[in-house]
Coordinates of C-alpha atoms in Angstrom, one line a residue:
Chain V
M1 CA 0.0 0.0 0.0
E2 CA 1.1 3.6 -0.5
V3 CA 1.6 5.6 2.6
T4 CA 2.2 9.4 2.7
I5 CA 3.4 10.9 6.0
N6 CA 4.1 14.5 6.6
L7 CA 7.5 14.1 8.2
N8 CA 8.9 17.2 9.8
G9 CA 6.9 19.3 7.3
T10 CA 7.9 17.3 4.2
P11 CA 5.6 14.7 2.6
E12 CA 7.2 11.3 2.4
T13 CA 5.4 8.8 0.2
H14 CA 6.5 5.2 0.0
E15 CA 5.0 1.8 -1.0
V16 CA 5.0 -0.3 2.1
E17 CA 3.6 -3.5 3.6
P18 CA 0.7 -2.8 6.0
R19 CA 2.8 -4.5 8.7
L20 CA 5.6 -1.9 8.5
L21 CA 6.0 -0.1 11.8
L22 CA 6.2 3.6 11.9
V23 CA 9.7 3.5 13.4
H24 CA 11.0 1.5 10.4
F25 CA 9.2 3.8 8.0
I26 CA 11.0 6.8 9.5
R27 CA 14.4 5.0 9.7
E28 CA 14.5 2.8 6.6
K29 CA 12.1 4.4 4.1
A30 CA 12.6 8.1 4.9
G31 CA 16.2 7.6 6.0
L32 CA 16.0 9.6 9.2
R33 CA 18.0 7.7 11.7
G34 CA 17.7 10.1 14.6
T35 CA 14.7 8.1 15.9
H36 CA 16.1 5.0 17.6
W37 CA 14.6 1.6 17.6
G38 CA 15.0 0.0 20.9
C39 CA 13.0 -2.6 22.9
D40 CA 10.3 -3.2 20.3
T41 CA 7.8 -3.7 23.2
S42 CA 6.7 -0.1 23.9
N43 CA 8.7 -0.1 27.1
C44 CA 11.9 1.9 26.5
G45 CA 10.6 4.9 24.6
T46 CA 13.7 5.7 22.5
C47 CA 11.4 5.5 19.4
V48 CA 9.1 8.3 20.7
V49 CA 8.0 10.7 17.9
W50 CA 5.1 13.1 17.7
L51 CA 2.0 11.9 15.8
D52 CA -0.3 14.8 15.1
G53 CA 1.4 16.7 17.9
K54 CA 1.4 14.0 20.6
P55 CA 4.3 11.8 21.6
V56 CA 3.8 8.2 20.7
K57 CA 6.0 5.1 20.7
S58 CA 6.6 4.5 17.0
C59 CA 7.5 0.8 17.4
T60 CA 3.8 0.2 18.3
V61 CA 2.2 2.2 15.6
L62 CA 1.8 1.0 12.0
A63 CA 3.1 3.3 9.3
A64 CA -0.3 2.8 7.7
M65 CA -2.0 4.2 10.8
A66 CA 0.0 7.4 10.3
D67 CA -0.9 7.7 6.6
G68 CA -2.1 11.3 5.9
R69 CA -0.9 12.5 9.3
S70 CA 2.0 14.5 10.6
V71 CA 5.0 13.1 12.3
R72 CA 7.7 15.1 14.0
T73 CA 11.0 13.5 14.8
V74 CA 14.1 14.6 16.6
E75 CA 15.4 16.0 13.3
G76 CA 12.5 18.3 13.4
L77 CA 13.5 20.0 16.6
E78 CA 16.2 22.2 15.2
Q79 CA 14.7 25.2 13.4
G80 CA 16.7 27.3 11.0
G81 CA 20.0 26.2 12.3
Q82 CA 19.0 26.9 15.9
L83 CA 18.9 24.0 18.3
D84 CA 15.7 23.7 20.3
P85 CA 16.2 24.7 24.0
V86 CA 15.7 21.1 25.1
Q87 CA 18.6 20.1 22.9
E88 CA 20.7 22.9 24.3
G89 CA 19.7 21.8 27.8
F90 CA 20.8 18.3 27.2
M91 CA 24.2 19.6 26.1
E92 CA 24.5 22.1 28.9
C93 CA 23.6 19.7 31.7
H94 CA 25.1 16.5 30.4
G95 CA 21.6 15.0 29.8
L96 CA 23.1 12.1 27.9
Q97 CA 26.0 9.7 27.9
C98 CA 25.6 7.0 25.3
G99 CA 22.8 8.9 23.6
F100 CA 20.6 6.0 22.8
C101 CA 17.5 7.2 24.8
T102 CA 18.1 10.8 23.8
P103 CA 15.8 11.2 20.8
G104 CA 12.8 9.9 22.6
M105 CA 13.6 11.9 25.7
L106 CA 14.0 15.1 23.7
M107 CA 10.6 14.6 22.0
T108 CA 8.8 14.0 25.3
A109 CA 10.6 16.9 26.9
R110 CA 9.5 19.2 24.1
A111 CA 5.9 18.1 24.3
L112 CA 6.0 18.5 28.1
L113 CA 7.3 22.1 27.9
D114 CA 4.8 23.0 25.2
D115 CA 2.0 21.8 27.6
N116 CA 3.6 22.9 30.9
P117 CA 6.3 25.6 30.4
D118 CA 7.4 25.5 34.1
P119 CA 7.3 21.9 35.2
T120 CA 8.4 20.7 38.6
E121 CA 11.0 17.9 38.9
T122 CA 8.2 15.5 39.8
E123 CA 6.3 16.5 36.7
I124 CA 9.3 16.0 34.5
R125 CA 9.9 12.5 36.1
E126 CA 6.3 11.6 35.5
A127 CA 6.5 12.8 31.8
I128 CA 9.5 10.6 31.1
S129 CA 8.4 7.7 33.2
G130 CA 7.7 5.5 30.2
Q131 CA 11.3 5.9 28.9
L132 CA 14.5 4.2 30.0
C133 CA 17.9 5.7 30.4
R134 CA 20.7 3.4 31.5
C135 CA 23.4 6.1 31.8
T136 CA 22.3 9.2 33.6
G137 CA 20.1 7.9 36.4
Y138 CA 17.7 10.5 35.0
E139 CA 19.1 13.2 37.3
N140 CA 20.8 15.1 34.5
I141 CA 17.9 14.6 32.2
V142 CA 15.6 16.3 34.7
R143 CA 18.2 19.1 35.0
S144 CA 18.4 19.4 31.3
V145 CA 14.6 19.8 30.9
R146 CA 14.6 22.4 33.8
W147 CA 17.4 24.3 32.0
A148 CA 15.3 24.5 28.9
A149 CA 12.2 25.5 30.8
E150 CA 14.2 28.3 32.5
K151 CA 15.7 29.5 29.3
E152 CA 12.3 29.6 27.6
Q153 CA 10.8 31.4 30.6
G154 CA 13.5 34.0 30.3
G155 CA 14.6 33.4 33.9
P156 CA 18.0 32.7 35.2
V157 CA 19.5 29.6 33.6
T158 CA 21.2 27.8 36.4
E159 CA 24.6 26.4 36.0
S160 CA 24.6 22.7 36.2
E161 CA 27.0 20.8 38.4
T162 CA 28.5 19.1 35.5
P163 CA 30.8 21.0 33.2
A164 CA 28.9 22.8 30.5
E165 CA 31.6 21.9 27.9
V166 CA 32.2 18.3 27.5
T167 CA 34.9 17.3 25.1
A168 CA 34.7 14.1 23.2
Chain U
M1 CA 13.4 -7.3 14.6
Q2 CA 9.9 -8.0 15.8
V3 CA 7.3 -7.4 13.0
P4 CA 3.8 -8.7 12.8
A5 CA 3.0 -11.5 10.3
P6 CA 1.4 -10.2 7.1
F7 CA -2.2 -9.0 7.2
A8 CA -4.6 -7.0 5.0
Y9 CA -5.2 -3.4 6.2
E10 CA -8.4 -1.4 5.7
R11 CA -9.2 2.0 7.0
A12 CA -12.8 2.6 8.1
T13 CA -14.3 6.0 7.1
S14 CA -17.5 5.6 9.3
V15 CA -18.9 3.3 11.9
E16 CA -21.1 1.7 9.2
H17 CA -18.1 1.2 7.0
A18 CA -16.1 -0.4 9.8
I19 CA -18.9 -2.9 10.5
A20 CA -19.3 -3.6 6.8
L21 CA -15.5 -4.2 6.5
L22 CA -15.5 -6.5 9.5
G23 CA -18.3 -8.5 7.9
E24 CA -16.5 -8.7 4.5
L25 CA -13.2 -9.7 6.0
G26 CA -14.6 -12.4 8.2
P27 CA -14.0 -13.6 11.7
E28 CA -10.2 -13.4 11.6
A29 CA -10.2 -9.7 11.1
R30 CA -9.6 -7.4 14.1
V31 CA -10.3 -3.8 14.8
V32 CA -7.2 -1.7 15.5
A33 CA -7.6 1.5 17.5
G34 CA -4.5 2.5 19.6
G35 CA -3.1 -0.9 18.9
H36 CA -0.9 -0.8 22.0
S37 CA -2.0 -4.2 23.2
L38 CA -2.8 -5.8 19.9
I39 CA 0.4 -4.8 17.9
P40 CA 2.8 -6.1 20.6
M41 CA 0.8 -9.4 20.6
M42 CA 1.0 -9.6 16.8
K43 CA 4.7 -9.1 16.9
L44 CA 5.0 -12.1 19.3
R45 CA 2.5 -14.1 17.2
L46 CA 0.2 -14.3 20.2
A47 CA -2.4 -12.7 17.9
R48 CA -2.4 -13.3 14.2
P49 CA -5.3 -11.6 12.5
D50 CA -5.8 -11.9 8.8
A51 CA -6.8 -8.3 8.5
L52 CA -7.0 -5.1 10.5
V53 CA -9.7 -2.5 10.3
D54 CA -8.3 0.8 11.4
I55 CA -10.9 3.0 13.2
N56 CA -8.5 5.8 14.1
G57 CA -10.3 8.1 11.6
L58 CA -13.6 7.9 13.5
G59 CA -12.6 10.2 16.4
A60 CA -15.4 12.7 15.7
E61 CA -18.0 9.9 16.1
L62 CA -16.3 7.8 18.8
A63 CA -13.9 9.8 20.9
Q64 CA -16.3 12.1 22.8
I65 CA -16.5 12.2 26.6
R66 CA -19.7 14.0 27.8
V67 CA -22.6 13.9 30.1
D68 CA -25.9 12.9 28.5
G69 CA -28.8 13.3 30.9
D70 CA -27.9 11.4 34.0
E71 CA -25.1 9.4 32.4
L72 CA -21.5 9.9 31.7
V73 CA -20.7 8.8 28.2
I74 CA -17.2 7.8 27.1
G75 CA -16.5 7.1 23.5
S76 CA -14.7 3.9 22.8
L77 CA -12.0 5.7 20.8
A78 CA -11.2 8.2 23.7
R79 CA -7.5 7.9 24.4
H80 CA -6.4 7.1 28.0
A81 CA -4.9 10.6 28.1
D82 CA -8.3 12.1 27.1
L83 CA -10.0 10.3 30.0
L84 CA -7.2 11.3 32.4
G85 CA -7.6 14.9 31.2
S86 CA -11.4 14.9 31.3
A87 CA -12.7 17.2 34.0
V88 CA -16.2 16.0 33.6
A89 CA -15.2 12.3 34.1
G90 CA -13.0 13.2 37.1
E91 CA -15.8 15.3 38.7
H92 CA -18.3 12.5 38.7
F93 CA -16.0 9.5 39.0
P94 CA -12.5 10.2 40.4
I95 CA -11.9 6.5 40.0
F96 CA -11.2 7.2 36.3
H97 CA -8.4 9.6 37.2
D98 CA -7.0 7.3 39.9
A99 CA -6.8 4.4 37.4
E100 CA -5.6 6.4 34.4
K101 CA -2.7 7.8 36.3
V102 CA -1.3 4.3 36.7
I103 CA -2.3 2.8 33.3
A104 CA 0.8 2.2 31.2
D105 CA 2.9 5.4 30.9
P106 CA 2.1 8.9 29.7
V107 CA 3.3 8.3 26.1
V108 CA 1.3 5.0 25.8
R109 CA -1.7 6.8 27.2
N110 CA -1.6 9.2 24.3
F111 CA -2.6 6.5 21.9
G112 CA -4.1 3.6 23.7
T113 CA -7.9 3.7 23.8
V114 CA -10.6 3.0 26.4
G115 CA -12.6 0.7 24.1
G116 CA -9.5 -1.0 22.9
S117 CA -8.5 -1.8 26.5
L118 CA -11.9 -3.3 27.2
C119 CA -12.2 -5.3 24.0
Q120 CA -8.7 -6.7 24.3
A121 CA -10.0 -8.4 27.5
D122 CA -6.7 -8.8 29.1
P123 CA -7.2 -10.5 32.5
A124 CA -5.1 -7.8 34.1
E125 CA -6.9 -4.8 32.5
D126 CA -7.4 -1.9 34.8
L127 CA -10.4 -0.3 33.1
A128 CA -12.3 -3.6 33.1
A129 CA -12.2 -3.4 36.9
V130 CA -13.2 0.2 36.9
F131 CA -16.2 -0.3 34.7
A132 CA -17.2 -3.4 36.6
A133 CA -17.2 -1.4 39.8
L134 CA -19.2 1.3 38.2
D135 CA -21.5 -1.2 36.5
G136 CA -20.9 0.6 33.2
V137 CA -22.8 -0.4 30.0
A138 CA -21.2 -0.7 26.6
T139 CA -23.1 0.3 23.4
V140 CA -22.2 -2.1 20.7
R141 CA -23.2 -2.0 17.1
G142 CA -23.3 -4.8 14.5
P143 CA -25.0 -5.3 11.1
A144 CA -28.3 -6.0 12.9
G145 CA -28.2 -2.8 14.9
V146 CA -27.3 -1.5 18.3
R147 CA -27.3 -3.4 21.6
Q148 CA -26.3 -2.7 25.2
V149 CA -23.9 -5.0 27.0
R150 CA -23.1 -4.6 30.7
V151 CA -19.3 -4.5 31.2
R152 CA -19.9 -7.2 33.8
E153 CA -21.2 -9.4 31.0
L154 CA -18.7 -8.3 28.4
H155 CA -15.8 -10.6 29.2
V156 CA -16.1 -14.3 28.5
G157 CA -12.6 -15.2 29.5
P158 CA -9.0 -14.0 28.9
Y159 CA -8.8 -12.1 25.6
E160 CA -12.4 -13.0 24.8
T161 CA -15.6 -10.9 24.8
V162 CA -19.2 -11.5 23.9
L163 CA -18.8 -9.1 20.9
A164 CA -19.4 -10.8 17.5
P165 CA -16.5 -10.5 15.0
D166 CA -18.5 -7.9 13.1
E167 CA -19.6 -5.8 16.1
L168 CA -17.9 -2.6 17.1
M169 CA -18.0 -1.0 20.6
L170 CA -19.2 2.6 20.2
E171 CA -19.3 4.0 23.7
L172 CA -19.6 3.3 27.5
R173 CA -22.2 4.7 29.7
V174 CA -22.1 5.0 33.5
A175 CA -25.2 6.2 35.5
I176 CA -24.5 9.3 37.6
R177 CA -26.2 9.0 41.0
P178 CA -25.9 11.5 43.8
G179 CA -24.2 10.8 47.1
G180 CA -21.4 8.6 45.6
G181 CA -17.7 8.4 45.8
S182 CA -15.2 6.2 44.0
A183 CA -11.5 5.3 44.0
Y184 CA -9.0 2.9 42.5
E185 CA -5.9 1.3 44.2
K186 CA -3.2 -0.6 42.3
V187 CA 0.1 -2.2 43.1
E188 CA 2.5 -2.5 40.2
R189 CA 6.1 -3.6 40.1
R190 CA 7.2 -0.5 38.1
V191 CA 5.7 2.2 35.9
G192 CA 3.9 0.8 32.9
D193 CA 3.7 -2.8 34.1
Y194 CA 0.5 -4.7 34.5
P195 CA -0.9 -4.7 38.0
V196 CA 0.1 -7.3 40.5
A197 CA -3.4 -6.6 41.7
A198 CA -5.8 -3.7 41.7
A199 CA -9.2 -2.9 43.1
G200 CA -11.8 -0.2 42.3
A201 CA -14.7 0.8 44.5
V202 CA -17.7 3.1 44.1
I203 CA -19.9 3.7 47.1
W204 CA -23.1 5.6 47.8
L205 CA -23.9 6.6 51.4
D206 CA -27.1 7.4 53.3
G207 CA -25.6 9.2 56.2
D208 CA -23.2 6.5 57.6
T209 CA -24.9 3.6 55.9
V210 CA -23.8 2.0 52.7
R211 CA -26.8 2.5 50.3
D212 CA -25.1 0.8 47.4
V213 CA -21.6 -0.3 46.4
G214 CA -19.7 -1.6 43.4
I215 CA -16.4 -3.4 43.7
G216 CA -14.1 -4.3 40.8
L217 CA -10.9 -6.4 40.8
T218 CA -8.3 -7.1 38.2
A219 CA -5.3 -9.4 37.8
V220 CA -6.6 -11.7 40.5
G221 CA -9.0 -14.0 38.6
A222 CA -12.2 -12.4 39.8
A223 CA -15.1 -13.6 37.6
H224 CA -16.1 -10.7 35.3
F225 CA -13.7 -8.4 37.3
A226 CA -16.4 -8.0 40.0
A227 CA -16.9 -9.0 43.6
P228 CA -20.7 -9.5 44.0
E229 CA -20.5 -11.4 47.3
A230 CA -18.6 -8.5 48.9
E231 CA -21.0 -6.0 47.5
A232 CA -24.0 -7.9 48.8
A233 CA -22.5 -8.2 52.2
L234 CA -21.7 -4.5 52.4
R235 CA -25.1 -3.1 51.3
G236 CA -27.0 -1.7 54.2
Q237 CA -24.1 -2.0 56.6
P238 CA -22.5 0.9 58.4
A239 CA -19.7 2.6 56.4
T240 CA -16.9 1.7 58.8
E241 CA -13.4 0.3 58.6
E242 CA -14.7 -2.9 60.1
S243 CA -17.4 -3.4 57.4
F244 CA -14.9 -2.5 54.7
R245 CA -12.4 -5.1 55.9
A246 CA -15.1 -7.8 56.2
A247 CA -16.3 -7.1 52.6
A248 CA -12.7 -6.9 51.3
Q249 CA -12.0 -10.3 52.9
L250 CA -15.0 -11.8 51.0
A251 CA -13.8 -10.3 47.8
A252 CA -10.4 -11.9 48.3
E253 CA -11.9 -15.3 49.2
H254 CA -14.0 -15.3 46.0
C255 CA -11.2 -14.3 43.6
N256 CA -8.9 -16.9 42.0
P257 CA -5.4 -15.5 41.5
S258 CA -2.6 -17.4 39.6
A259 CA 1.0 -17.5 40.7
D260 CA 3.3 -15.9 38.2
Q261 CA 6.4 -13.7 38.1
R262 CA 4.4 -11.0 39.8
G263 CA 3.9 -13.0 42.9
P264 CA 2.4 -16.1 44.6
V265 CA -1.3 -16.7 45.1
D266 CA -1.3 -15.8 48.8
Y267 CA 0.3 -12.5 48.2
K268 CA -2.2 -11.6 45.4
R269 CA -5.1 -12.6 47.6
H270 CA -3.7 -10.5 50.4
L271 CA -3.4 -7.6 48.0
A272 CA -7.0 -8.2 46.8
A273 CA -8.2 -7.7 50.4
E274 CA -5.9 -4.8 51.2
L275 CA -6.5 -2.9 48.0
T276 CA -10.3 -3.4 48.2
T277 CA -10.3 -2.0 51.8
R278 CA -8.2 1.0 50.7
A279 CA -10.5 1.7 47.7
L280 CA -13.6 1.4 49.8
R281 CA -12.1 3.7 52.5
R282 CA -11.1 6.4 49.9
A283 CA -14.4 6.1 48.0
A284 CA -16.3 6.6 51.2
A285 CA -14.2 9.6 52.2
R286 CA -14.9 11.1 48.8
A287 CA -18.7 10.4 49.2
R288 CA -18.5 12.4 52.4
G289 CA -16.7 15.2 50.6
Q290 CA -13.6 14.6 52.9
E291 CA -11.0 14.0 50.2
A292 CA -10.6 15.3 46.7

């Protein structure tokens, strides 16, 4: 069947089997590898993308179910060469180590801040509770999201305890 | 890579179209809404439908949450997040918000649906216990027309309902009666897991007397997710801790938990009693306006 998905503002049309999962449409058909494919059981959340503006686990949605709809992936966060504040926050506060969970975390964080621009630590932890990170212990992810919230609020952006500049 | 076995895919453009498609495609076709239970089962070949009928386009008809006369009406295609975010549902039945806060995780709740959860008929489904406690009624439509099915009569067994292969659940109705309170209590191993056990209660008080009560249980092998023996014992009794414990004990005695990786039978039976007590206690406090 033919499926057309508006992917980060660009229509992507491909001939697919009905059983193709959205995550594989994004990665294999459209070639956007930013969205990671993890547990395959809707537990880990690294495959989170937005479907018509809401975060969903793309390993548990058929590409066919997204036909005619809009999908935003981690590649769609940056606008005109400017990183999204949540991406900056993850850099500033060392919100990632291996980076595997990061695309899903970023998409959920962006949705949270759109809905609730000044979330508490508890609200951030609740928002990402369906996503797994094996590196950070979540502490730095929470800080990263707070950093983005404060930047967007125009308030003081707190210095994180981890060095802002991390060399490879 | 886990991918479902091949199947035919059709997208319904109306309720009538969905029912016609189900009729044409035969008994091995399944409805897909959120798909958050069905698709994982298809990946594991625990479900292997020949065809899927996608009803996600029917939101305008099937995703409303509203009050109609003296009933709360929840469309089958309402997402879990819609129910959690519904002020009108929470105002009349806080049990919905208690339960939805602990169903799956926030991202899964964005796509999983109320009707899908009930029709999947998982023996550990939270909403089955909630609607059993509330004695909700499902409106179901097939080629011959519409019929009403009490949620307490919906489930035949694990993953099996009384719906015919060409019937579609349209909405759920719960009677709004004054003087009531409701609550849901669940123990899960971690966020997003199925319950080890969970109990829901709705209670109506006349002063300090229990006028009526509904109790739902899930994941502990309670027939039709309900505890009718406990309800019968509690009606007309004083709304006290002692009566709640006695009723909860009956609920625990009449359920039939299985030992699995979530715990042994004794532990689950203990939870059935404890969680029923807590749910009754909180429901009664809410009926008295003591707790939000």
